[in-house]
PDB file of C-alpha atoms in Angstrom:
ATOM      1  CA  MET A  77     -20.354  -6.194 -17.760  1.00 79.00           C
ATOM      2  CA  SER A  78     -19.574  -3.597 -20.438  1.00 92.00           C
ATOM      3  CA  LEU A  79     -17.942  -4.558 -23.670  1.00 93.00           C
ATOM      4  CA  ASP A  80     -14.727  -2.808 -22.689  1.00 94.00           C
ATOM      5  CA  ALA A  81     -14.692  -4.802 -19.402  1.00 93.00           C
ATOM      6  CA  GLU A  82     -15.297  -8.065 -21.304  1.00 94.00           C
ATOM      7  CA  LEU A  83     -12.434  -7.421 -23.602  1.00 95.00           C
ATOM      8  CA  SER A  84     -10.135  -6.569 -20.734  1.00 95.00           C
ATOM      9  CA  ALA A  85     -11.104  -9.822 -19.009  1.00 94.00           C
ATOM     10  CA  LEU A  86     -10.355 -11.723 -22.182  1.00 95.00           C
ATOM     11  CA  ALA A  87      -6.980 -10.020 -22.394  1.00 96.00           C
ATOM     12  CA  ALA A  88      -6.095 -11.482 -19.034  1.00 95.00           C
ATOM     13  CA  GLN A  89      -7.263 -15.012 -19.881  1.00 95.00           C
ATOM     14  CA  ARG A  90      -4.490 -17.609 -19.644  1.00 91.00           C
ATOM     15  CA  ASP A  91      -3.493 -19.681 -22.653  1.00 92.00           C
ATOM     16  CA  LEU A  92      -5.143 -17.272 -25.073  1.00 95.00           C
ATOM     17  CA  PRO A  93      -3.957 -17.882 -28.668  1.00 96.00           C
ATOM     18  CA  ALA A  94      -1.412 -15.440 -29.868  1.00 96.00           C
ATOM     19  CA  ASP A  95      -3.487 -14.313 -32.830  1.00 96.00           C
ATOM     20  CA  LEU A  96      -6.330 -13.259 -30.477  1.00 97.00           C
ATOM     21  CA  VAL A  97      -3.825 -11.379 -28.337  1.00 96.00           C
ATOM     22  CA  TRP A  98      -2.686  -9.494 -31.404  1.00 97.00           C
ATOM     23  CA  ARG A  99      -6.260  -8.474 -32.151  1.00 97.00           C
ATOM     24  CA  LEU A 100      -6.738  -7.250 -28.615  1.00 97.00           C
ATOM     25  CA  LEU A 101      -3.861  -4.889 -28.992  1.00 97.00           C
ATOM     26  CA  ARG A 102      -6.112  -2.714 -31.248  1.00 96.00           C
ATOM     27  CA  HIS A 103      -8.410  -1.956 -28.263  1.00 96.00           C
ATOM     28  CA  PRO A 104      -6.875   0.558 -25.847  1.00 95.00           C
ATOM     29  CA  GLN A 105      -8.207  -0.877 -22.538  1.00 95.00           C
ATOM     30  CA  ALA A 106      -7.579  -4.503 -23.576  1.00 96.00           C
ATOM     31  CA  ARG A 107      -4.084  -3.540 -24.760  1.00 96.00           C
ATOM     32  CA  ARG A 108      -3.303  -2.023 -21.315  1.00 96.00           C
ATOM     33  CA  THR A 109      -4.391  -5.273 -19.689  1.00 96.00           C
ATOM     34  CA  VAL A 110      -2.270  -7.288 -22.130  1.00 96.00           C
ATOM     35  CA  ALA A 111       0.717  -5.074 -21.388  1.00 96.00           C
ATOM     36  CA  LEU A 112       0.229  -5.257 -17.673  1.00 95.00           C
ATOM     37  CA  LEU A 113      -0.584  -8.902 -17.037  1.00 95.00           C
ATOM     38  CA  ARG A 114       0.347 -11.258 -19.812  1.00 95.00           C
ATOM     39  CA  ARG A 115       3.383 -13.435 -19.259  1.00 95.00           C
ATOM     40  CA  ASP A 116       3.577 -14.738 -22.888  1.00 95.00           C
ATOM     41  CA  LEU A 117       4.394 -11.532 -24.762  1.00 96.00           C
ATOM     42  CA  THR A 118       6.653 -11.920 -27.666  1.00 95.00           C
ATOM     43  CA  GLU A 119       9.255  -9.345 -28.663  1.00 95.00           C
ATOM     44  CA  ALA A 120       7.111  -8.250 -31.561  1.00 97.00           C
ATOM     45  CA  MET A 121       4.087  -7.814 -29.276  1.00 97.00           C
ATOM     46  CA  ILE A 122       6.169  -5.755 -26.857  1.00 97.00           C
ATOM     47  CA  GLU A 123       7.395  -3.444 -29.626  1.00 96.00           C
ATOM     48  CA  GLU A 124       3.808  -3.029 -30.835  1.00 97.00           C
ATOM     49  CA  ILE A 125       2.629  -2.185 -27.318  1.00 97.00           C
ATOM     50  CA  ILE A 126       5.331   0.468 -26.966  1.00 96.00           C
ATOM     51  CA  ALA A 127       4.540   1.905 -30.480  1.00 96.00           C
ATOM     52  CA  LEU A 128       0.836   2.125 -29.551  1.00 96.00           C
ATOM     53  CA  GLY A 129       1.536   4.030 -26.343  1.00 93.00           C
ATOM     54  CA  SER A 130       0.937   1.529 -23.518  1.00 95.00           C
ATOM     55  CA  ILE A 131       4.429   1.649 -22.226  1.00 95.00           C
ATOM     56  CA  ARG A 132       3.353   2.653 -18.712  1.00 95.00           C
ATOM     57  CA  SER A 133       1.380  -0.539 -18.268  1.00 95.00           C
ATOM     58  CA  LEU A 134       4.148  -2.573 -19.780  1.00 95.00           C
ATOM     59  CA  SER A 135       6.690  -1.171 -17.372  1.00 95.00           C
ATOM     60  CA  VAL A 136       4.899  -2.839 -14.407  1.00 93.00           C
ATOM     61  CA  ASN A 137       4.897  -6.323 -16.051  1.00 94.00           C
ATOM     62  CA  ALA A 138       7.579  -8.344 -14.339  1.00 89.00           C
ATOM     63  CA  SER A 139       7.637 -10.882 -17.142  1.00 91.00           C
ATOM     64  CA  VAL A 140       9.179  -8.681 -19.775  1.00 93.00           C
ATOM     65  CA  PRO A 141      12.740  -9.641 -20.790  1.00 92.00           C
ATOM     66  CA  ALA A 142      15.658  -8.088 -18.981  1.00 91.00           C
ATOM     67  CA  ASP A 143      16.858  -6.116 -21.972  1.00 92.00           C
ATOM     68  CA  ILE A 144      13.416  -4.438 -22.215  1.00 93.00           C
ATOM     69  CA  ARG A 145      13.410  -3.592 -18.459  1.00 92.00           C
ATOM     70  CA  ALA A 146      16.896  -2.055 -18.844  1.00 93.00           C
ATOM     71  CA  ARG A 147      15.674  -0.026 -21.814  1.00 94.00           C
ATOM     72  CA  LEU A 148      12.571   1.184 -19.921  1.00 95.00           C
ATOM     73  CA  ALA A 149      14.668   2.108 -16.912  1.00 95.00           C
ATOM     74  CA  GLU A 150      16.200   4.864 -19.067  1.00 94.00           C
ATOM     75  CA  HIS A 151      12.899   6.176 -20.218  1.00 96.00           C
ATOM     76  CA  PRO A 152      12.555   9.965 -19.910  1.00 96.00           C
ATOM     77  CA  GLU A 153       9.109   9.670 -18.162  1.00 96.00           C
ATOM     78  CA  PRO A 154       9.595   9.091 -14.364  1.00 96.00           C
ATOM     79  CA  ILE A 155       6.267   7.173 -14.290  1.00 96.00           C
ATOM     80  CA  VAL A 156       7.701   4.516 -16.646  1.00 96.00           C
ATOM     81  CA  ARG A 157      10.844   4.179 -14.475  1.00 96.00           C
ATOM     82  CA  CYS A 158       8.523   3.947 -11.407  1.00 96.00           C
ATOM     83  CA  GLY A 159       6.835   0.931 -13.039  1.00 95.00           C
ATOM     84  CA  ILE A 160      10.180  -0.767 -13.637  1.00 95.00           C
ATOM     85  CA  ALA A 161      11.213  -0.072 -10.065  1.00 96.00           C
ATOM     86  CA  THR A 162       8.255  -1.927  -8.588  1.00 92.00           C
ATOM     87  CA  SER A 163       9.330  -5.327  -9.801  1.00 85.00           C
ATOM     88  CA  VAL A 164      12.779  -5.350 -11.338  1.00 88.00           C
ATOM     89  CA  ALA A 165      15.236  -7.989 -10.171  1.00 87.00           C
ATOM     90  CA  ASP A 166      19.001  -7.688 -10.432  1.00 85.00           C
ATOM     91  CA  ASP A 167      18.844  -8.502 -14.144  1.00 81.00           C
ATOM     92  CA  PRO A 168      20.707  -7.038 -15.835  1.00 82.00           C
ATOM     93  CA  PRO A 169      23.046  -6.808 -12.825  1.00 89.00           C
ATOM     94  CA  GLY A 170      23.151  -3.391 -11.212  1.00 92.00           C
ATOM     95  CA  LEU A 171      19.755  -2.172 -12.515  1.00 93.00           C
ATOM     96  CA  PRO A 172      18.101  -1.800  -9.069  1.00 94.00           C
ATOM     97  CA  ALA A 173      21.187   0.161  -7.880  1.00 94.00           C
ATOM     98  CA  ARG A 174      20.803   2.497 -10.792  1.00 94.00           C
ATOM     99  CA  LEU A 175      17.187   3.061  -9.952  1.00 96.00           C
ATOM    100  CA  ALA A 176      18.224   3.741  -6.364  1.00 96.00           C
ATOM    101  CA  ASP A 177      20.206   6.661  -7.696  1.00 96.00           C
ATOM    102  CA  ASP A 178      17.402   7.942  -9.948  1.00 97.00           C
ATOM    103  CA  PRO A 179      17.079  11.716  -9.724  1.00 97.00           C
ATOM    104  CA  ASP A 180      13.296  11.523  -9.301  1.00 97.00           C
ATOM    105  CA  PRO A 181      12.381  10.555  -5.722  1.00 97.00           C
ATOM    106  CA  SER A 182       9.091   8.953  -6.887  1.00 97.00           C
ATOM    107  CA  VAL A 183      11.201   6.257  -8.674  1.00 97.00           C
ATOM    108  CA  ARG A 184      13.145   5.579  -5.455  1.00 97.00           C
ATOM    109  CA  MET A 185       9.849   5.493  -3.507  1.00 97.00           C
ATOM    110  CA  PHE A 186       8.451   2.793  -5.812  1.00 96.00           C
ATOM    111  CA  LEU A 187      11.709   0.847  -5.536  1.00 97.00           C
ATOM    112  CA  THR A 188      11.190   0.511  -1.769  1.00 97.00           C
ATOM    113  CA  GLY A 189       8.227  -1.847  -2.374  1.00 94.00           C
ATOM    114  CA  ASN A 190      10.235  -4.157  -4.627  1.00 93.00           C
ATOM    115  CA  ASP A 191      10.542  -7.665  -3.150  1.00 90.00           C
ATOM    116  CA  HIS A 192      13.630  -8.528  -5.182  1.00 89.00           C
ATOM    117  CA  LEU A 193      16.109  -5.887  -3.965  1.00 91.00           C
ATOM    118  CA  PRO A 194      19.738  -6.847  -3.512  1.00 91.00           C
ATOM    119  CA  PRO A 195      20.512  -7.022   0.245  1.00 90.00           C
ATOM    120  CA  GLN A 196      22.508  -3.809   0.373  1.00 92.00           C
ATOM    121  CA  LEU A 197      19.806  -1.589  -1.153  1.00 95.00           C
ATOM    122  CA  PRO A 198      17.208  -1.312   1.646  1.00 96.00           C
ATOM    123  CA  ALA A 199      19.742   0.302   3.989  1.00 96.00           C
ATOM    124  CA  ARG A 200      20.695   2.700   1.179  1.00 97.00           C
ATOM    125  CA  LEU A 201      17.066   3.647   0.751  1.00 97.00           C
ATOM    126  CA  ALA A 202      16.531   4.018   4.448  1.00 97.00           C
ATOM    127  CA  ALA A 203      19.236   6.742   4.401  1.00 97.00           C
ATOM    128  CA  ASP A 204      17.825   8.363   1.252  1.00 98.00           C
ATOM    129  CA  PRO A 205      17.967  12.176   1.365  1.00 97.00           C
ATOM    130  CA  GLU A 206      14.261  12.380   0.552  1.00 98.00           C
ATOM    131  CA  PRO A 207      12.025  11.833   3.621  1.00 98.00           C
ATOM    132  CA  ARG A 208       9.264  10.311   1.505  1.00 97.00           C
ATOM    133  CA  VAL A 209      11.634   7.468   0.471  1.00 98.00           C
ATOM    134  CA  ARG A 210      12.677   6.803   4.024  1.00 98.00           C
ATOM    135  CA  ARG A 211       9.042   6.705   5.095  1.00 97.00           C
ATOM    136  CA  GLN A 212       8.235   4.170   2.374  1.00 97.00           C
ATOM    137  CA  ILE A 213      11.003   1.784   3.153  1.00 97.00           C
ATOM    138  CA  ILE A 214       9.700   1.560   6.712  1.00 97.00           C
ATOM    139  CA  HIS A 215       6.488  -0.031   5.451  1.00 95.00           C
ATOM    140  CA  HIS A 216       8.351  -2.642   3.378  1.00 95.00           C
ATOM    141  CA  TRP A 217      11.586  -3.529   5.258  1.00 96.00           C
ATOM    142  CA  HIS A 218      10.081  -5.530   8.161  1.00 94.00           C
ATOM    143  CA  ASP A 219      13.340  -7.066   9.304  1.00 94.00           C
ATOM    144  CA  ALA A 220      15.445  -3.870   9.354  1.00 96.00           C
ATOM    145  CA  PRO A 221      18.355  -4.256  11.717  1.00 96.00           C
ATOM    146  CA  ASP A 222      18.497  -2.420  15.056  1.00 96.00           C
ATOM    147  CA  ARG A 223      20.942   0.281  13.888  1.00 97.00           C
ATOM    148  CA  VAL A 224      18.567   1.237  11.025  1.00 97.00           C
ATOM    149  CA  ARG A 225      15.501   1.232  13.222  1.00 97.00           C
ATOM    150  CA  ARG A 226      17.231   3.527  15.688  1.00 97.00           C
ATOM    151  CA  ALA A 227      18.284   5.886  12.949  1.00 97.00           C
ATOM    152  CA  LEU A 228      14.672   6.062  11.634  1.00 98.00           C
ATOM    153  CA  MET A 229      13.189   6.520  15.106  1.00 98.00           C
ATOM    154  CA  THR A 230      15.508   9.515  15.661  1.00 97.00           C
ATOM    155  CA  ASP A 231      15.182  10.812  12.099  1.00 98.00           C
ATOM    156  CA  PRO A 232      14.914  14.654  11.744  1.00 97.00           C
ATOM    157  CA  ASP A 233      11.664  14.255   9.834  1.00 97.00           C
ATOM    158  CA  PRO A 234       8.668  13.843  12.152  1.00 97.00           C
ATOM    159  CA  GLN A 235       6.688  11.614   9.877  1.00 97.00           C
ATOM    160  CA  VAL A 236       9.647   9.229   9.493  1.00 98.00           C
ATOM    161  CA  ARG A 237       9.942   8.983  13.257  1.00 97.00           C
ATOM    162  CA  ARG A 238       6.193   8.437  13.656  1.00 96.00           C
ATOM    163  CA  ASP A 239       5.999   5.741  10.988  1.00 97.00           C
ATOM    164  CA  SER A 240       9.072   3.960  12.284  1.00 97.00           C
ATOM    165  CA  VAL A 241       7.532   3.631  15.785  1.00 97.00           C
ATOM    166  CA  ARG A 242       4.242   2.319  14.287  1.00 95.00           C
ATOM    167  CA  ASN A 243       6.036  -0.345  12.369  1.00 96.00           C
ATOM    168  CA  TYR A 244       8.987  -1.300  14.603  1.00 97.00           C
ATOM    169  CA  ALA A 245       9.063  -2.147  18.304  1.00 95.00           C
ATOM    170  CA  PRO A 246      11.234   0.600  19.794  1.00 96.00           C
ATOM    171  CA  PRO A 247      14.229  -0.331  22.037  1.00 95.00           C
ATOM    172  CA  ALA A 248      13.623   0.361  25.696  1.00 95.00           C
ATOM    173  CA  ASP A 249      16.200   3.069  25.967  1.00 97.00           C
ATOM    174  CA  LEU A 250      14.462   5.167  23.252  1.00 97.00           C
ATOM    175  CA  LEU A 251      11.016   4.996  24.777  1.00 97.00           C
ATOM    176  CA  PRO A 252      11.330   7.944  27.130  1.00 96.00           C
ATOM    177  CA  ALA A 253      12.277  10.255  24.192  1.00 97.00           C
ATOM    178  CA  LEU A 254       9.653   8.822  21.964  1.00 97.00           C
ATOM    179  CA  LEU A 255       6.970   9.408  24.593  1.00 97.00           C
ATOM    180  CA  ALA A 256       8.213  12.943  25.056  1.00 96.00           C
ATOM    181  CA  ASP A 257       8.017  13.644  21.379  1.00 96.00           C
ATOM    182  CA  PRO A 258       4.545  14.884  20.380  1.00 95.00           C
ATOM    183  CA  GLU A 259       5.099  13.296  16.923  1.00 95.00           C
ATOM    184  CA  THR A 260       5.729   9.798  18.259  1.00 97.00           C
ATOM    185  CA  ARG A 261       3.923   9.707  21.599  1.00 97.00           C
ATOM    186  CA  ALA A 262       0.694   8.101  20.313  1.00 97.00           C
ATOM    187  CA  ALA A 263       2.572   5.364  18.458  1.00 96.00           C
ATOM    188  CA  ALA A 264       4.813   4.703  21.531  1.00 97.00           C
ATOM    189  CA  VAL A 265       1.824   4.161  23.851  1.00 97.00           C
ATOM    190  CA  GLU A 266       1.464   0.570  22.621  1.00 95.00           C
ATOM    191  CA  PHE A 267       4.889  -0.280  24.196  1.00 96.00           C
ATOM    192  CA  VAL A 268       4.286   1.115  27.706  1.00 96.00           C
ATOM    193  CA  THR A 269       1.926   0.433  30.574  1.00 96.00           C
ATOM    194  CA  PRO A 270      -1.221   2.612  30.235  1.00 96.00           C
ATOM    195  CA  SER A 271      -1.285   5.321  32.914  1.00 96.00           C
ATOM    196  CA  PRO A 272      -3.821   7.986  34.012  1.00 97.00           C
ATOM    197  CA  GLU A 273      -1.541  10.633  32.653  1.00 96.00           C
ATOM    198  CA  LEU A 274      -1.632   9.105  29.175  1.00 97.00           C
ATOM    199  CA  ALA A 275      -5.355   8.609  29.456  1.00 97.00           C
ATOM    200  CA  ALA A 276      -5.758  12.350  30.124  1.00 97.00           C
ATOM    201  CA  ASP A 277      -3.278  13.433  27.415  1.00 97.00           C
ATOM    202  CA  PRO A 278      -4.399  16.601  25.611  1.00 96.00           C
ATOM    203  CA  ASP A 279      -3.764  14.864  22.288  1.00 97.00           C
ATOM    204  CA  SER A 280      -6.819  12.724  21.338  1.00 97.00           C
ATOM    205  CA  ALA A 281      -4.603  10.475  19.238  1.00 96.00           C
ATOM    206  CA  VAL A 282      -2.636   9.501  22.417  1.00 97.00           C
ATOM    207  CA  ARG A 283      -5.980   8.764  24.219  1.00 97.00           C
ATOM    208  CA  VAL A 284      -7.158   6.656  21.229  1.00 97.00           C
ATOM    209  CA  ALA A 285      -3.890   4.684  21.568  1.00 97.00           C
ATOM    210  CA  VAL A 286      -4.501   4.192  25.241  1.00 98.00           C
ATOM    211  CA  ALA A 287      -8.044   3.047  24.449  1.00 98.00           C
ATOM    212  CA  ASP A 288      -6.591   0.446  22.030  1.00 97.00           C
ATOM    213  CA  HIS A 289      -3.983  -0.865  24.470  1.00 97.00           C
ATOM    214  CA  PRO A 290      -4.368  -4.589  25.014  1.00 95.00           C
ATOM    215  CA  ASP A 291      -3.653  -4.223  28.752  1.00 96.00           C
ATOM    216  CA  LEU A 292      -5.993  -1.306  29.394  1.00 97.00           C
ATOM    217  CA  PRO A 293      -7.179  -1.404  33.107  1.00 97.00           C
ATOM    218  CA  THR A 294     -10.858  -1.326  33.772  1.00 96.00           C
ATOM    219  CA  ASP A 295     -10.733   2.080  35.518  1.00 96.00           C
ATOM    220  CA  LEU A 296      -9.061   3.689  32.514  1.00 97.00           C
ATOM    221  CA  ARG A 297     -11.434   1.969  30.112  1.00 97.00           C
ATOM    222  CA  ASP A 298     -14.425   3.467  32.050  1.00 97.00           C
ATOM    223  CA  GLN A 299     -12.698   6.869  32.097  1.00 97.00           C
ATOM    224  CA  LEU A 300     -12.111   6.851  28.299  1.00 97.00           C
ATOM    225  CA  ALA A 301     -15.692   5.692  27.726  1.00 97.00           C
ATOM    226  CA  GLU A 302     -16.779   9.168  28.892  1.00 96.00           C
ATOM    227  CA  ASP A 303     -14.085  10.968  26.803  1.00 97.00           C
ATOM    228  CA  PRO A 304     -15.258  14.132  25.034  1.00 95.00           C
ATOM    229  CA  ASP A 305     -13.744  12.902  21.746  1.00 96.00           C
ATOM    230  CA  MET A 306     -16.131  10.518  19.975  1.00 96.00           C
ATOM    231  CA  PHE A 307     -13.209   8.631  18.289  1.00 96.00           C
ATOM    232  CA  VAL A 308     -11.729   7.863  21.721  1.00 97.00           C
ATOM    233  CA  ARG A 309     -15.168   6.603  22.934  1.00 97.00           C
ATOM    234  CA  ASN A 310     -15.484   4.643  19.717  1.00 96.00           C
ATOM    235  CA  ALA A 311     -12.185   2.953  20.296  1.00 97.00           C
ATOM    236  CA  ILE A 312     -13.520   1.730  23.675  1.00 97.00           C
ATOM    237  CA  ALA A 313     -16.726   0.495  21.951  1.00 96.00           C
ATOM    238  CA  ALA A 314     -14.607  -1.403  19.407  1.00 96.00           C
ATOM    239  CA  ARG A 315     -12.718  -3.328  22.151  1.00 96.00           C
ATOM    240  CA  PRO A 316     -13.694  -7.038  22.283  1.00 94.00           C
ATOM    241  CA  ASP A 317     -13.570  -6.957  26.125  1.00 95.00           C
ATOM    242  CA  THR A 318     -15.902  -3.982  26.503  1.00 96.00           C
ATOM    243  CA  PRO A 319     -19.115  -5.191  28.209  1.00 96.00           C
ATOM    244  CA  PRO A 320     -22.068  -5.155  25.829  1.00 95.00           C
ATOM    245  CA  ALA A 321     -24.103  -2.727  27.992  1.00 96.00           C
ATOM    246  CA  LEU A 322     -21.222  -0.227  28.029  1.00 96.00           C
ATOM    247  CA  ARG A 323     -20.686  -0.655  24.298  1.00 96.00           C
ATOM    248  CA  ASP A 324     -24.388   0.050  23.592  1.00 96.00           C
ATOM    249  CA  ARG A 325     -24.267   3.161  25.798  1.00 96.00           C
ATOM    250  CA  ILE A 326     -21.205   4.481  24.038  1.00 96.00           C
ATOM    251  CA  VAL A 327     -22.561   3.873  20.524  1.00 95.00           C
ATOM    252  CA  ALA A 328     -25.723   5.762  21.439  1.00 95.00           C
ATOM    253  CA  THR A 329     -23.538   8.887  21.982  1.00 94.00           C
ATOM    254  CA  LEU A 330     -21.744   8.725  18.622  1.00 94.00           C
ATOM    255  CA  HIS A 331     -23.616  11.203  16.468  1.00 88.00           C
ATOM    256  CA  THR A 332     -22.135  13.053  13.494  1.00 88.00           C
ATOM    257  CA  ASP A 333     -23.483  14.726  10.356  1.00 88.00           C
ATOM    258  CA  ASN A 334     -20.320  13.885   8.454  1.00 91.00           C
ATOM    259  CA  PRO A 335     -20.869  10.663   6.434  1.00 90.00           C
ATOM    260  CA  VAL A 336     -17.186   9.948   6.124  1.00 90.00           C
ATOM    261  CA  ALA A 337     -16.698  10.154   9.920  1.00 91.00           C
ATOM    262  CA  GLU A 338     -19.845   8.026  10.406  1.00 91.00           C
ATOM    263  CA  TRP A 339     -18.416   5.355   8.097  1.00 90.00           C
ATOM    264  CA  ALA A 340     -15.057   5.453   9.914  1.00 90.00           C
ATOM    265  CA  LEU A 341     -16.756   5.041  13.252  1.00 92.00           C
ATOM    266  CA  ARG A 342     -18.780   2.034  12.070  1.00 92.00           C
ATOM    267  CA  TYR A 343     -15.892   0.468  10.264  1.00 90.00           C
ATOM    268  CA  ARG A 344     -13.695   0.738  13.349  1.00 92.00           C
ATOM    269  CA  ARG A 345     -16.308  -1.289  15.331  1.00 91.00           C
ATOM    270  CA  ASN A 346     -16.914  -3.804  12.553  1.00 88.00           C
ATOM    271  CA  PRO A 347     -14.057  -3.899   9.964  1.00 75.00           C
ATOM    272  CA  ASN A 348     -15.471  -7.020   8.315  1.00 69.00           C
ATOM    273  CA  VAL A 349     -18.419  -5.094   6.817  1.00 57.00           C
ATOM    274  CA  GLY A 350     -18.131  -4.958   3.058  1.00 54.00           C
ATOM    275  CA  GLY A 351     -19.365  -6.572  -0.118  1.00 54.00           C
ATOM    276  CA  LYS A 352     -18.388 -10.002  -1.332  1.00 64.00           C
ATOM    277  CA  PRO A 353     -15.592 -10.027  -3.899  1.00 63.00           C
ATOM    278  CA  SER A 354     -16.711 -10.208  -7.450  1.00 68.00           C
ATOM    279  CA  PRO A 355     -16.555 -13.614  -9.067  1.00 76.00           C
ATOM    280  CA  ALA A 356     -13.756 -14.279 -11.606  1.00 78.00           C
ATOM    281  CA  PRO A 357     -14.940 -13.837 -15.196  1.00 83.00           C
ATOM    282  CA  PRO A 358     -15.641 -17.044 -17.075  1.00 88.00           C
ATOM    283  CA  THR A 359     -13.028 -18.547 -19.344  1.00 93.00           C
ATOM    284  CA  LEU A 360     -14.128 -18.162 -22.977  1.00 94.00           C
ATOM    285  CA  THR A 361     -13.745 -20.803 -25.609  1.00 94.00           C
ATOM    286  CA  ARG A 362     -12.123 -19.894 -28.929  1.00 94.00           C
ATOM    287  CA  GLU A 363     -15.618 -19.555 -30.482  1.00 95.00           C
ATOM    288  CA  GLN A 364     -16.900 -17.269 -27.658  1.00 95.00           C
ATOM    289  CA  ALA A 365     -13.721 -15.103 -27.860  1.00 94.00           C
ATOM    290  CA  GLU A 366     -14.082 -14.781 -31.590  1.00 94.00           C
ATOM    291  CA  ALA A 367     -17.761 -13.687 -31.127  1.00 95.00           C
ATOM    292  CA  LEU A 368     -16.687 -11.059 -28.527  1.00 95.00           C
ATOM    293  CA  LEU A 369     -13.913  -9.675 -30.747  1.00 95.00           C
ATOM    294  CA  ALA A 370     -16.370  -9.453 -33.666  1.00 95.00           C
ATOM    295  CA  ARG A 371     -18.788  -7.409 -31.525  1.00 94.00           C
ATOM    296  CA  ALA A 372     -15.884  -5.041 -30.899  1.00 94.00           C
ATOM    297  CA  ASP A 373     -15.003  -4.953 -34.592  1.00 94.00           C
ATOM    298  CA  LEU A 374     -11.507  -6.312 -33.756  1.00 93.00           C
TER     299      LEU A 374
END
């Protein structure tokens, strides 16, 4: 581990004495970690962090006092207001509503992922004039009411419609229109019975969706196993109910010179492939922390 990484790990260590935290503020990377993660920041530390230029990291720290959050919510840099939007609660009262009116749509986008929104704000964000904001709220508002879901599934923006069908089960009366819409047809396949027409759809994304369907009939599975698109064939190979012999035959046909596509194909068949998570850094004693800070001349 590099010296910078060791100092950053120390900055995140719980129950670190305040005098050591102050010394870490002199190191840019460690200071950003302090600003971002520590829950024991004093007012003086916060002012020093702001003065030293790590206000962006500080804005994401949900433990800073309410008066500091309110102050940062008025910062001229949208990225700072975005940080506040990610975690602010209704303290001081009305602050999330103010951020929902922020003139920069990126701030409103970050607000959609906030788990502490007052109950009236998600619906307001779902009707935001910026399509990017409406798309983002779909991914976070899992219990949106039926009227909101319907509005999003019939939204004028094609990506909003597509994302809403991917995240919400559509009502039966909307399914015909969603299947007829090229932007939402692939996402709607999950909610209908697979058919030969869908398995032969000219859009490969629709055929992949059919290949993924939990109730895929054997005859359509065998048809899609011979599909000209390798991602459709790969979807059949990834199914747990595909016979091993058929899977091996399909995999033998999956050739590409594109390393990214090759990785995507392999990952689809085995999403658990990956390295083990790195172990947590050890907790340093006072003596060890002092020695580390001395090495960094802090």
